[in-house]
Amino acid sequence: MEINKNNLPQAINALRQCARENRNQPYGTGMVIISSLCNDVADYLTKEIFEQLKSEKNEM
């Protein structure tokens, strides 16, 4: 899925679902923790949405 302005909420929901599904997966040393990665990206995109809305509101 290509992430763009129109589907950011959908992408964030998919990432949160990914985090829930992988929350208790075992991982070895040096491996990426999928649930943390999904949550981190979802948090970043959520922040971007709020920054964009804030910026649009200030332009009015």
PDB file with SEQRES, HELIX, SHEET and CRYST1 records, atoms N, CA, C and O in Angstrom:
SEQRES   1 A   60  MET GLU ILE ASN LYS ASN ASN LEU PRO GLN ALA ILE ASN          
SEQRES   2 A   60  ALA LEU ARG GLN CYS ALA ARG GLU ASN ARG ASN GLN PRO          
SEQRES   3 A   60  TYR GLY THR GLY MET VAL ILE ILE SER SER LEU CYS ASN          
SEQRES   4 A   60  ASP VAL ALA ASP TYR LEU THR LYS GLU ILE PHE GLU GLN          
SEQRES   5 A   60  LEU LYS SER GLU LYS ASN GLU MET                              
HELIX    1 AA1 LYS A    5  ASN A    7  5                                   3    
HELIX    2 AA2 LEU A    8  GLU A   21  1                                  14    
HELIX    3 AA3 ILE A   34  GLU A   59  1                                  26    
CRYST1    1.000    1.000    1.000  90.00  90.00  90.00 P 1           1          
ATOM      1  N   MET A   1       0.853  -1.172   0.000  1.00  0.00           N  
ATOM      2  CA  MET A   1       0.000   0.000   0.000  1.00  0.00           C  
ATOM      3  C   MET A   1       0.895   1.230   0.000  1.00  0.00           C  
ATOM      4  O   MET A   1       1.787   1.369   0.838  1.00  0.00           O  
ATOM      5  N   GLU A   2       0.650   2.089  -0.923  1.00  0.00           N  
ATOM      6  CA  GLU A   2       1.371   3.367  -0.952  1.00  0.00           C  
ATOM      7  C   GLU A   2       0.669   4.324   0.006  1.00  0.00           C  
ATOM      8  O   GLU A   2      -0.538   4.545  -0.093  1.00  0.00           O  
ATOM      9  N   ILE A   3       1.434   4.884   0.925  1.00  0.00           N  
ATOM     10  CA  ILE A   3       0.847   5.789   1.917  1.00  0.00           C  
ATOM     11  C   ILE A   3       0.850   7.199   1.357  1.00  0.00           C  
ATOM     12  O   ILE A   3       1.870   7.695   0.880  1.00  0.00           O  
ATOM     13  N   ASN A   4      -0.324   7.839   1.426  1.00  0.00           N  
ATOM     14  CA  ASN A   4      -0.448   9.231   1.000  1.00  0.00           C  
ATOM     15  C   ASN A   4      -1.401   9.942   1.951  1.00  0.00           C  
ATOM     16  O   ASN A   4      -1.917   9.339   2.893  1.00  0.00           O  
ATOM     17  N   LYS A   5      -1.632  11.230   1.698  1.00  0.00           N  
ATOM     18  CA  LYS A   5      -2.502  12.024   2.579  1.00  0.00           C  
ATOM     19  C   LYS A   5      -3.889  11.414   2.734  1.00  0.00           C  
ATOM     20  O   LYS A   5      -4.482  11.466   3.812  1.00  0.00           O  
ATOM     21  N   ASN A   6      -4.397  10.842   1.660  1.00  0.00           N  
ATOM     22  CA  ASN A   6      -5.773  10.357   1.673  1.00  0.00           C  
ATOM     23  C   ASN A   6      -5.968   9.080   2.476  1.00  0.00           C  
ATOM     24  O   ASN A   6      -7.071   8.813   2.952  1.00  0.00           O  
ATOM     25  N   ASN A   7      -4.908   8.285   2.633  1.00  0.00           N  
ATOM     26  CA  ASN A   7      -5.091   7.025   3.336  1.00  0.00           C  
ATOM     27  C   ASN A   7      -4.247   6.906   4.607  1.00  0.00           C  
ATOM     28  O   ASN A   7      -4.024   5.798   5.093  1.00  0.00           O  
ATOM     29  N   LEU A   8      -3.783   8.014   5.142  1.00  0.00           N  
ATOM     30  CA  LEU A   8      -2.986   7.967   6.372  1.00  0.00           C  
ATOM     31  C   LEU A   8      -3.725   7.297   7.533  1.00  0.00           C  
ATOM     32  O   LEU A   8      -3.135   6.449   8.203  1.00  0.00           O  
ATOM     33  N   PRO A   9      -4.974   7.634   7.797  1.00  0.00           N  
ATOM     34  CA  PRO A   9      -5.663   6.946   8.903  1.00  0.00           C  
ATOM     35  C   PRO A   9      -5.741   5.433   8.691  1.00  0.00           C  
ATOM     36  O   PRO A   9      -5.591   4.671   9.646  1.00  0.00           O  
ATOM     37  N   GLN A  10      -5.970   4.996   7.475  1.00  0.00           N  
ATOM     38  CA  GLN A  10      -6.020   3.569   7.159  1.00  0.00           C  
ATOM     39  C   GLN A  10      -4.652   2.928   7.390  1.00  0.00           C  
ATOM     40  O   GLN A  10      -4.567   1.831   7.941  1.00  0.00           O  
ATOM     41  N   ALA A  11      -3.599   3.595   6.979  1.00  0.00           N  
ATOM     42  CA  ALA A  11      -2.241   3.072   7.167  1.00  0.00           C  
ATOM     43  C   ALA A  11      -1.906   2.981   8.656  1.00  0.00           C  
ATOM     44  O   ALA A  11      -1.311   1.998   9.099  1.00  0.00           O  
ATOM     45  N   ILE A  12      -2.280   3.991   9.423  1.00  0.00           N  
ATOM     46  CA  ILE A  12      -2.019   3.972  10.864  1.00  0.00           C  
ATOM     47  C   ILE A  12      -2.757   2.817  11.523  1.00  0.00           C  
ATOM     48  O   ILE A  12      -2.196   2.127  12.374  1.00  0.00           O  
ATOM     49  N   ASN A  13      -4.009   2.601  11.137  1.00  0.00           N  
ATOM     50  CA  ASN A  13      -4.768   1.480  11.694  1.00  0.00           C  
ATOM     51  C   ASN A  13      -4.119   0.143  11.342  1.00  0.00           C  
ATOM     52  O   ASN A  13      -4.074  -0.759  12.178  1.00  0.00           O  
ATOM     53  N   ALA A  14      -3.623   0.008  10.128  1.00  0.00           N  
ATOM     54  CA  ALA A  14      -2.952  -1.225   9.711  1.00  0.00           C  
ATOM     55  C   ALA A  14      -1.677  -1.449  10.524  1.00  0.00           C  
ATOM     56  O   ALA A  14      -1.374  -2.578  10.908  1.00  0.00           O  
ATOM     57  N   LEU A  15      -0.942  -0.388  10.781  1.00  0.00           N  
ATOM     58  CA  LEU A  15       0.269  -0.504  11.585  1.00  0.00           C  
ATOM     59  C   LEU A  15      -0.045  -0.885  13.028  1.00  0.00           C  
ATOM     60  O   LEU A  15       0.665  -1.694  13.625  1.00  0.00           O  
ATOM     61  N   ARG A  16      -1.096  -0.312  13.588  1.00  0.00           N  
ATOM     62  CA  ARG A  16      -1.497  -0.661  14.955  1.00  0.00           C  
ATOM     63  C   ARG A  16      -1.923  -2.143  15.025  1.00  0.00           C  
ATOM     64  O   ARG A  16      -1.628  -2.837  15.998  1.00  0.00           O  
ATOM     65  N   GLN A  17      -2.620  -2.607  13.981  1.00  0.00           N  
ATOM     66  CA  GLN A  17      -3.017  -4.015  13.918  1.00  0.00           C  
ATOM     67  C   GLN A  17      -1.777  -4.904  13.827  1.00  0.00           C  
ATOM     68  O   GLN A  17      -1.709  -5.942  14.485  1.00  0.00           O  
ATOM     69  N   CYS A  18      -0.813  -4.508  13.031  1.00  0.00           N  
ATOM     70  CA  CYS A  18       0.453  -5.235  12.911  1.00  0.00           C  
ATOM     71  C   CYS A  18       1.127  -5.340  14.275  1.00  0.00           C  
ATOM     72  O   CYS A  18       1.626  -6.403  14.643  1.00  0.00           O  
ATOM     73  N   ALA A  19       1.142  -4.253  15.016  1.00  0.00           N  
ATOM     74  CA  ALA A  19       1.763  -4.247  16.340  1.00  0.00           C  
ATOM     75  C   ALA A  19       1.043  -5.213  17.280  1.00  0.00           C  
ATOM     76  O   ALA A  19       1.687  -5.957  18.020  1.00  0.00           O  
ATOM     77  N   ARG A  20      -0.289  -5.204  17.250  1.00  0.00           N  
ATOM     78  CA  ARG A  20      -1.049  -6.116  18.119  1.00  0.00           C  
ATOM     79  C   ARG A  20      -0.778  -7.573  17.752  1.00  0.00           C  
ATOM     80  O   ARG A  20      -0.614  -8.419  18.631  1.00  0.00           O  
ATOM     81  N   GLU A  21      -0.734  -7.860  16.461  1.00  0.00           N  
ATOM     82  CA  GLU A  21      -0.527  -9.239  16.012  1.00  0.00           C  
ATOM     83  C   GLU A  21       0.868  -9.757  16.343  1.00  0.00           C  
ATOM     84  O   GLU A  21       1.049 -10.962  16.519  1.00  0.00           O  
ATOM     85  N   ASN A  22       1.842  -8.881  16.431  1.00  0.00           N  
ATOM     86  CA  ASN A  22       3.221  -9.300  16.658  1.00  0.00           C  
ATOM     87  C   ASN A  22       3.726  -8.990  18.060  1.00  0.00           C  
ATOM     88  O   ASN A  22       4.919  -9.127  18.332  1.00  0.00           O  
ATOM     89  N   ARG A  23       2.838  -8.576  18.948  1.00  0.00           N  
ATOM     90  CA  ARG A  23       3.220  -8.136  20.285  1.00  0.00           C  
ATOM     91  C   ARG A  23       4.006  -9.185  21.065  1.00  0.00           C  
ATOM     92  O   ARG A  23       4.988  -8.841  21.722  1.00  0.00           O  
ATOM     93  N   ASN A  24       3.609 -10.433  21.014  1.00  0.00           N  
ATOM     94  CA  ASN A  24       4.231 -11.468  21.837  1.00  0.00           C  
ATOM     95  C   ASN A  24       5.154 -12.391  21.054  1.00  0.00           C  
ATOM     96  O   ASN A  24       5.480 -13.482  21.522  1.00  0.00           O  
ATOM     97  N   GLN A  25       5.573 -11.970  19.876  1.00  0.00           N  
ATOM     98  CA  GLN A  25       6.469 -12.797  19.070  1.00  0.00           C  
ATOM     99  C   GLN A  25       7.869 -12.785  19.673  1.00  0.00           C  
ATOM    100  O   GLN A  25       8.380 -11.730  20.048  1.00  0.00           O  
ATOM    101  N   PRO A  26       8.485 -13.958  19.764  1.00  0.00           N  
ATOM    102  CA  PRO A  26       9.863 -13.997  20.275  1.00  0.00           C  
ATOM    103  C   PRO A  26      10.823 -13.417  19.239  1.00  0.00           C  
ATOM    104  O   PRO A  26      10.561 -13.471  18.038  1.00  0.00           O  
ATOM    105  N   TYR A  27      11.905 -12.877  19.702  1.00  0.00           N  
ATOM    106  CA  TYR A  27      12.894 -12.308  18.797  1.00  0.00           C  
ATOM    107  C   TYR A  27      14.284 -12.556  19.362  1.00  0.00           C  
ATOM    108  O   TYR A  27      14.476 -12.634  20.575  1.00  0.00           O  
ATOM    109  N   GLY A  28      15.245 -12.678  18.461  1.00  0.00           N  
ATOM    110  CA  GLY A  28      16.615 -12.926  18.874  1.00  0.00           C  
ATOM    111  C   GLY A  28      17.400 -11.625  18.973  1.00  0.00           C  
ATOM    112  O   GLY A  28      16.931 -10.575  18.532  1.00  0.00           O  
ATOM    113  N   THR A  29      18.560 -11.695  19.536  1.00  0.00           N  
ATOM    114  CA  THR A  29      19.420 -10.533  19.678  1.00  0.00           C  
ATOM    115  C   THR A  29      19.735  -9.950  18.302  1.00  0.00           C  
ATOM    116  O   THR A  29      20.087 -10.678  17.374  1.00  0.00           O  
ATOM    117  N   GLY A  30      19.606  -8.652  18.184  1.00  0.00           N  
ATOM    118  CA  GLY A  30      19.917  -7.975  16.924  1.00  0.00           C  
ATOM    119  C   GLY A  30      18.767  -7.930  15.940  1.00  0.00           C  
ATOM    120  O   GLY A  30      18.894  -7.317  14.880  1.00  0.00           O  
ATOM    121  N   MET A  31      17.651  -8.560  16.257  1.00  0.00           N  
ATOM    122  CA  MET A  31      16.508  -8.549  15.346  1.00  0.00           C  
ATOM    123  C   MET A  31      15.591  -7.368  15.666  1.00  0.00           C  
ATOM    124  O   MET A  31      15.545  -6.889  16.799  1.00  0.00           O  
ATOM    125  N   VAL A  32      14.881  -6.920  14.669  1.00  0.00           N  
ATOM    126  CA  VAL A  32      13.937  -5.827  14.848  1.00  0.00           C  
ATOM    127  C   VAL A  32      12.686  -6.368  15.531  1.00  0.00           C  
ATOM    128  O   VAL A  32      12.174  -7.424  15.159  1.00  0.00           O  
ATOM    129  N   ILE A  33      12.201  -5.646  16.523  1.00  0.00           N  
ATOM    130  CA  ILE A  33      10.956  -6.014  17.190  1.00  0.00           C  
ATOM    131  C   ILE A  33       9.822  -5.404  16.373  1.00  0.00           C  
ATOM    132  O   ILE A  33       9.606  -4.192  16.391  1.00  0.00           O  
ATOM    133  N   ILE A  34       9.109  -6.258  15.663  1.00  0.00           N  
ATOM    134  CA  ILE A  34       8.091  -5.815  14.710  1.00  0.00           C  
ATOM    135  C   ILE A  34       7.029  -4.953  15.378  1.00  0.00           C  
ATOM    136  O   ILE A  34       6.643  -3.919  14.833  1.00  0.00           O  
ATOM    137  N   SER A  35       6.552  -5.359  16.544  1.00  0.00           N  
ATOM    138  CA  SER A  35       5.489  -4.578  17.198  1.00  0.00           C  
ATOM    139  C   SER A  35       5.974  -3.171  17.528  1.00  0.00           C  
ATOM    140  O   SER A  35       5.215  -2.211  17.397  1.00  0.00           O  
ATOM    141  N   SER A  36       7.221  -3.035  17.953  1.00  0.00           N  
ATOM    142  CA  SER A  36       7.761  -1.708  18.254  1.00  0.00           C  
ATOM    143  C   SER A  36       7.907  -0.872  16.992  1.00  0.00           C  
ATOM    144  O   SER A  36       7.596   0.319  16.986  1.00  0.00           O  
ATOM    145  N   LEU A  37       8.376  -1.493  15.938  1.00  0.00           N  
ATOM    146  CA  LEU A  37       8.524  -0.785  14.669  1.00  0.00           C  
ATOM    147  C   LEU A  37       7.174  -0.287  14.163  1.00  0.00           C  
ATOM    148  O   LEU A  37       7.050   0.868  13.754  1.00  0.00           O  
ATOM    149  N   CYS A  38       6.174  -1.148  14.188  1.00  0.00           N  
ATOM    150  CA  CYS A  38       4.832  -0.757  13.722  1.00  0.00           C  
ATOM    151  C   CYS A  38       4.282   0.390  14.565  1.00  0.00           C  
ATOM    152  O   CYS A  38       3.737   1.354  14.026  1.00  0.00           O  
ATOM    153  N   ASN A  39       4.422   0.288  15.878  1.00  0.00           N  
ATOM    154  CA  ASN A  39       3.931   1.359  16.751  1.00  0.00           C  
ATOM    155  C   ASN A  39       4.687   2.658  16.531  1.00  0.00           C  
ATOM    156  O   ASN A  39       4.081   3.729  16.515  1.00  0.00           O  
ATOM    157  N   ASP A  40       6.001   2.580  16.361  1.00  0.00           N  
ATOM    158  CA  ASP A  40       6.796   3.787  16.148  1.00  0.00           C  
ATOM    159  C   ASP A  40       6.394   4.508  14.868  1.00  0.00           C  
ATOM    160  O   ASP A  40       6.275   5.734  14.853  1.00  0.00           O  
ATOM    161  N   VAL A  41       6.183   3.748  13.788  1.00  0.00           N  
ATOM    162  CA  VAL A  41       5.789   4.366  12.519  1.00  0.00           C  
ATOM    163  C   VAL A  41       4.380   4.937  12.631  1.00  0.00           C  
ATOM    164  O   VAL A  41       4.116   6.027  12.125  1.00  0.00           O  
ATOM    165  N   ALA A  42       3.478   4.220  13.282  1.00  0.00           N  
ATOM    166  CA  ALA A  42       2.114   4.723  13.470  1.00  0.00           C  
ATOM    167  C   ALA A  42       2.127   6.012  14.290  1.00  0.00           C  
ATOM    168  O   ALA A  42       1.399   6.954  13.974  1.00  0.00           O  
ATOM    169  N   ASP A  43       2.943   6.060  15.333  1.00  0.00           N  
ATOM    170  CA  ASP A  43       3.047   7.275  16.141  1.00  0.00           C  
ATOM    171  C   ASP A  43       3.579   8.436  15.311  1.00  0.00           C  
ATOM    172  O   ASP A  43       3.081   9.558  15.412  1.00  0.00           O  
ATOM    173  N   TYR A  44       4.587   8.168  14.496  1.00  0.00           N  
ATOM    174  CA  TYR A  44       5.159   9.212  13.637  1.00  0.00           C  
ATOM    175  C   TYR A  44       4.117   9.739  12.651  1.00  0.00           C  
ATOM    176  O   TYR A  44       3.978  10.950  12.480  1.00  0.00           O  
ATOM    177  N   LEU A  45       3.390   8.836  12.006  1.00  0.00           N  
ATOM    178  CA  LEU A  45       2.377   9.270  11.035  1.00  0.00           C  
ATOM    179  C   LEU A  45       1.256  10.037  11.719  1.00  0.00           C  
ATOM    180  O   LEU A  45       0.744  11.008  11.162  1.00  0.00           O  
ATOM    181  N   THR A  46       0.867   9.617  12.918  1.00  0.00           N  
ATOM    182  CA  THR A  46      -0.156  10.343  13.665  1.00  0.00           C  
ATOM    183  C   THR A  46       0.316  11.762  13.956  1.00  0.00           C  
ATOM    184  O   THR A  46      -0.443  12.719  13.803  1.00  0.00           O  
ATOM    185  N   LYS A  47       1.557  11.891  14.370  1.00  0.00           N  
ATOM    186  CA  LYS A  47       2.126  13.215  14.639  1.00  0.00           C  
ATOM    187  C   LYS A  47       2.125  14.056  13.366  1.00  0.00           C  
ATOM    188  O   LYS A  47       1.819  15.247  13.414  1.00  0.00           O  
ATOM    189  N   GLU A  48       2.462  13.456  12.240  1.00  0.00           N  
ATOM    190  CA  GLU A  48       2.467  14.176  10.970  1.00  0.00           C  
ATOM    191  C   GLU A  48       1.072  14.684  10.606  1.00  0.00           C  
ATOM    192  O   GLU A  48       0.932  15.795  10.094  1.00  0.00           O  
ATOM    193  N   ILE A  49       0.055  13.890  10.863  1.00  0.00           N  
ATOM    194  CA  ILE A  49      -1.323  14.314  10.579  1.00  0.00           C  
ATOM    195  C   ILE A  49      -1.660  15.551  11.404  1.00  0.00           C  
ATOM    196  O   ILE A  49      -2.185  16.529  10.874  1.00  0.00           O  
ATOM    197  N   PHE A  50      -1.359  15.509  12.701  1.00  0.00           N  
ATOM    198  CA  PHE A  50      -1.672  16.641  13.558  1.00  0.00           C  
ATOM    199  C   PHE A  50      -0.887  17.883  13.162  1.00  0.00           C  
ATOM    200  O   PHE A  50      -1.424  18.990  13.196  1.00  0.00           O  
ATOM    201  N   GLU A  51       0.373  17.714  12.789  1.00  0.00           N  
ATOM    202  CA  GLU A  51       1.181  18.852  12.346  1.00  0.00           C  
ATOM    203  C   GLU A  51       0.611  19.443  11.055  1.00  0.00           C  
ATOM    204  O   GLU A  51       0.570  20.662  10.886  1.00  0.00           O  
ATOM    205  N   GLN A  52       0.179  18.580  10.163  1.00  0.00           N  
ATOM    206  CA  GLN A  52      -0.392  19.049   8.898  1.00  0.00           C  
ATOM    207  C   GLN A  52      -1.697  19.812   9.151  1.00  0.00           C  
ATOM    208  O   GLN A  52      -1.919  20.876   8.572  1.00  0.00           O  
ATOM    209  N   LEU A  53      -2.550  19.272  10.010  1.00  0.00           N  
ATOM    210  CA  LEU A  53      -3.814  19.942  10.320  1.00  0.00           C  
ATOM    211  C   LEU A  53      -3.566  21.277  11.011  1.00  0.00           C  
ATOM    212  O   LEU A  53      -4.246  22.265  10.734  1.00  0.00           O  
ATOM    213  N   LYS A  54      -2.604  21.298  11.896  1.00  0.00           N  
ATOM    214  CA  LYS A  54      -2.240  22.537  12.611  1.00  0.00           C  
ATOM    215  C   LYS A  54      -1.744  23.572  11.628  1.00  0.00           C  
ATOM    216  O   LYS A  54      -2.113  24.742  11.720  1.00  0.00           O  
ATOM    217  N   SER A  55      -0.921  23.161  10.697  1.00  0.00           N  
ATOM    218  CA  SER A  55      -0.365  24.077   9.689  1.00  0.00           C  
ATOM    219  C   SER A  55      -1.472  24.609   8.777  1.00  0.00           C  
ATOM    220  O   SER A  55      -1.492  25.796   8.453  1.00  0.00           O  
ATOM    221  N   GLU A  56      -2.391  23.734   8.363  1.00  0.00           N  
ATOM    222  CA  GLU A  56      -3.495  24.162   7.505  1.00  0.00           C  
ATOM    223  C   GLU A  56      -4.387  25.150   8.246  1.00  0.00           C  
ATOM    224  O   GLU A  56      -4.868  26.113   7.649  1.00  0.00           O  
ATOM    225  N   LYS A  57      -4.611  24.925   9.529  1.00  0.00           N  
ATOM    226  CA  LYS A  57      -5.452  25.822  10.321  1.00  0.00           C  
ATOM    227  C   LYS A  57      -4.802  27.201  10.451  1.00  0.00           C  
ATOM    228  O   LYS A  57      -5.492  28.219  10.399  1.00  0.00           O  
ATOM    229  N   ASN A  58      -3.487  27.235  10.620  1.00  0.00           N  
ATOM    230  CA  ASN A  58      -2.764  28.504  10.738  1.00  0.00           C  
ATOM    231  C   ASN A  58      -2.744  29.287   9.423  1.00  0.00           C  
ATOM    232  O   ASN A  58      -2.603  30.510   9.434  1.00  0.00           O  
ATOM    233  N   GLU A  59      -2.882  28.598   8.306  1.00  0.00           N  
ATOM    234  CA  GLU A  59      -2.877  29.275   6.999  1.00  0.00           C  
ATOM    235  C   GLU A  59      -4.192  29.976   6.723  1.00  0.00           C  
ATOM    236  O   GLU A  59      -4.260  30.851   5.859  1.00  0.00           O  
ATOM    237  N   MET A  60      -5.240  29.601   7.446  1.00  0.00           N  
ATOM    238  CA  MET A  60      -6.568  30.196   7.207  1.00  0.00           C  
ATOM    239  C   MET A  60      -6.669  31.567   7.761  1.00  0.00           C  
ATOM    240  O   MET A  60      -7.716  32.204   7.645  1.00  0.00           O  
TER     241      MET A  60                                                      
END                                                                             
